Structures are given as structure tokens and as C-alpha cells.
């Protein structure tokens, strides 16, 4: 096989890569109904080498979405069910004694994959949650003083339930800040729910994506070519200043006790850049920034208790800021 061609038959050309990544929506729709924004968010995260927090009530296909994405991109994926008794070594791997050689050898954990689905991440204590911090930030894990690189691409897609608080450990701000995007997975519309039930009545098996017709339409070569093209997407000084003004406004909002950090501003700029390229432009416009502002910033701010009691949400604060910050022309 030509080394510039992946198993999906793609050559890594930027134009071909964009077309292949756009085809993901149609391919994933064979398994998941009505979640185009979440699919786009996951692709943006892959292009930015970021990670995604998926929030939604049980049963809205969060797990199926990640599995379908991995299948359509022909990437390796592993799932970890986070529970109160999960240990850090259950995620990263550990040293195991080999009686034949009388030596310790490293047994890789599930984090050594391309797409790690961290299911119900807020059900495990902070000690185990923090085992992902090095993997997410440094793309490596250190066991017994030895750093071990993770494969590329590498994305953590963590899920959490927004309505079930008993027995959960909310993610600390420092870890939330490591997620590029927080995507909310809504309940389907009436028509979408009818489509879901019809598929199941016709024999759809969510555990067998091949039978559902999900095939690889892109691969690592496409992602690499796309990332290179995104890096060349032009960002004007006015757009950079616009992103800074939005993030600084969150720090001055009377409804918030915690605003967006410079890391959050960097994330918003990167996400807007990836979105601009996906939509067919080689330059970023203010609408790109607005399109990615909510998923990039909503988990990086903290509401004042009195504002929360009045029904204010992080999304409403960010929307108000977007409406008031002057847009560059």
C-alpha cells in the first residue's frame, strides 16, 4: 500500500480530506439520528488535537456516537466505565510481574487507543479522574517514572449525566479546562425519535455497526492533511482581538465568579479556525468565533450562586456577551 494512502483509500490531500470529513455526517447518520452538531464538534476536536465532554441524559446515544465516529474514521477505540472503585492503573496500565523472566513488564491500559470513551467520568473519585490529565495534556502516561507516548490521533470523549448527582464527583475546574469542547446531547425531536424506533423495529443492532452499513470514509492520513491545512488558515489581528475581548468580558461579568482563562481563549481561536476550514474557507470570520463560542466556553465559566438561583445559565451569559462585544468589520 502507498504510505500516503490509508485503509479507507484516502490520499491525505487537503481537498479530499475535507470532502471525506464532511462525509462523516452521512455515514454516522446510519447509526445515530439527528446529532449533526455533536458529530461536527468531535471532528473539530480531532482537528485541534483536543478532547470533548459529552453531556446528556441517559439513552441519547452518546456512546453509540463515539463508536460510530471511530468506525467511520477507521480508528481504534476503547471504552472505560468509570465507577467509584476504578483505580488510576485501570486506565493508564501498570507494571506486571512476569514469572517466566522474573521481571516486571508494562501492561498498557485502555488509554492506549485513538478514541477513548470515558463513560460517566464524574462517577469516579478525583484521584482516578486525574489519571487522565497527563494523557490529555501531554499525550503520554508516566508509569514508574517512565513516560510512554500515546498513539496519534488521540481523543478523550468523556460523558456525564447532568441530572443524576447522587454518587458523583464533579470535575474540578482544572480538568474541565482540559476539554476543548463541551457538547450537550439533546433529546431527539419527535420525528427523529420515530426514526430511531423504526430502525430498531427493522432490526437495527447498535452493537453491530458494520451490519448497519457504517463504513470507513476517512482515516489518519485525512486527519493529518486536514490538520496541516487548518494550521495554514489565516487569522487576522482583528479576529484575535475579538476572541480576547469575548474572553475578557466573561471575567468582568457580574453573573460569574470564574471567567475564561487564556487557555480558553486559545481553544476558542483554534476551534474557530478548524470550523472555518471545514466550511470551505482559508480565513476566519467573526461568525466562526460565534459558532464555536458556546461549546468552547460554557464549561470554563462558573456562575455565582445568586445568578444560578435566578435561572441564569452559562449559555445565556455567553450569548449576552456575544451580543454586546463589538464585532470586527
Coordinates of C-alpha atoms in Angstrom, one line a residue, residues 120-233:
X120 CA -19.7 8.6 33.2
X121 CA -16.4 10.2 34.1
X122 CA -17.9 12.0 37.1
X123 CA -18.8 8.7 38.8
X124 CA -15.1 8.1 39.8
X125 CA -13.2 9.9 42.5
X126 CA -10.8 12.8 41.7
X127 CA -7.7 10.5 42.1
X128 CA -8.8 8.4 39.1
X129 CA -10.2 11.4 37.2
X130 CA -6.7 13.0 37.4
X131 CA -5.1 9.9 35.8
X132 CA -6.3 11.3 32.5
X133 CA -4.8 14.7 33.0
X134 CA -1.3 13.8 31.7
X135 CA -2.7 11.8 28.9
X136 CA -5.0 14.7 27.8
X137 CA -2.3 17.4 28.1
X138 CA 1.0 15.7 27.3
X139 CA -0.3 12.8 25.1
X140 CA 1.6 10.4 27.3
X141 CA 1.4 8.5 30.6
X142 CA 4.1 8.0 33.1
X143 CA 4.3 4.7 35.0
X144 CA 7.2 4.0 37.4
X145 CA 8.9 7.2 36.2
X146 CA 8.9 6.1 32.5
X147 CA 6.9 8.3 30.1
X148 CA 5.1 6.3 27.4
X149 CA 3.7 8.0 24.3
X150 CA 0.1 7.6 23.3
X151 CA -0.9 6.9 19.7
X152 CA -1.8 9.8 17.3
X153 CA -4.6 10.8 16.8
X154 CA -5.7 10.6 20.4
X155 CA -9.0 12.0 21.7
X156 CA -10.8 11.6 25.1
X157 CA -14.6 11.7 24.7
X158 CA -15.9 11.8 28.3
X159 CA -19.6 11.5 29.1
X160 CA -21.5 12.7 32.1
X161 CA -25.2 12.8 33.2
X162 CA -26.5 16.3 34.0
X163 CA -29.4 15.2 36.2
X164 CA -28.0 12.4 38.4
X165 CA -25.9 13.9 41.2
X166 CA -26.0 11.1 43.8
X167 CA -22.7 9.2 44.0
X168 CA -20.9 11.6 41.6
X169 CA -17.7 13.6 41.8
X170 CA -18.0 16.9 39.8
X171 CA -15.0 17.5 37.6
X172 CA -12.7 20.2 39.1
X173 CA -12.2 23.4 37.0
X174 CA -8.6 22.5 36.2
X175 CA -9.8 19.3 34.5
X176 CA -12.8 20.9 32.8
X177 CA -10.4 23.4 31.3
X178 CA -8.5 20.5 29.6
X179 CA -11.6 19.7 27.4
X180 CA -11.6 21.7 24.2
X181 CA -15.4 21.5 23.9
X182 CA -18.4 20.6 26.0
X183 CA -21.2 19.3 23.8
X184 CA -24.7 18.9 25.0
X185 CA -26.6 16.0 23.5
X186 CA -30.3 16.9 23.5
X187 CA -33.3 14.6 23.4
X188 CA -34.3 13.9 19.8
X189 CA -37.2 15.7 18.1
X190 CA -40.5 13.7 17.7
X191 CA -39.7 12.9 14.1
X192 CA -36.1 11.8 14.9
X193 CA -37.4 9.6 17.7
X194 CA -39.9 8.0 15.4
X195 CA -36.9 7.2 13.0
X196 CA -34.9 5.7 15.9
X197 CA -37.8 3.4 16.9
X198 CA -38.5 2.4 13.2
X199 CA -34.8 1.4 12.8
X200 CA -34.9 -0.8 15.9
X201 CA -38.2 -2.4 14.7
X202 CA -36.5 -3.2 11.4
X203 CA -33.7 -5.0 13.2
X204 CA -31.0 -2.3 13.8
X205 CA -28.4 -3.5 16.3
X206 CA -26.3 -0.7 17.9
X207 CA -23.6 -3.3 18.8
X208 CA -23.1 -4.2 15.1
X209 CA -22.2 -1.0 13.2
X210 CA -21.0 -3.0 10.2
X211 CA -24.4 -4.5 9.8
X212 CA -25.9 -1.0 10.0
X213 CA -23.8 -0.1 7.0
X214 CA -21.2 2.2 8.7
X215 CA -18.0 2.1 6.7
X216 CA -14.7 3.9 6.9
X217 CA -14.9 7.2 4.8
X218 CA -11.8 8.9 6.2
X219 CA -8.7 7.9 8.0
X220 CA -5.5 9.1 9.8
X221 CA -4.0 10.4 6.5
X222 CA -7.0 12.6 6.0
X223 CA -6.8 13.9 9.6
X224 CA -3.1 14.7 9.1
X225 CA -3.7 16.5 5.9
X226 CA -6.6 18.4 7.4
X227 CA -4.6 19.5 10.4
X228 CA -1.9 20.8 8.1
X229 CA -4.5 22.8 6.1
X230 CA -6.1 24.1 9.3
X231 CA -2.7 25.4 10.5
X232 CA -2.5 27.5 7.3
X233 CA -5.9 29.1 7.8

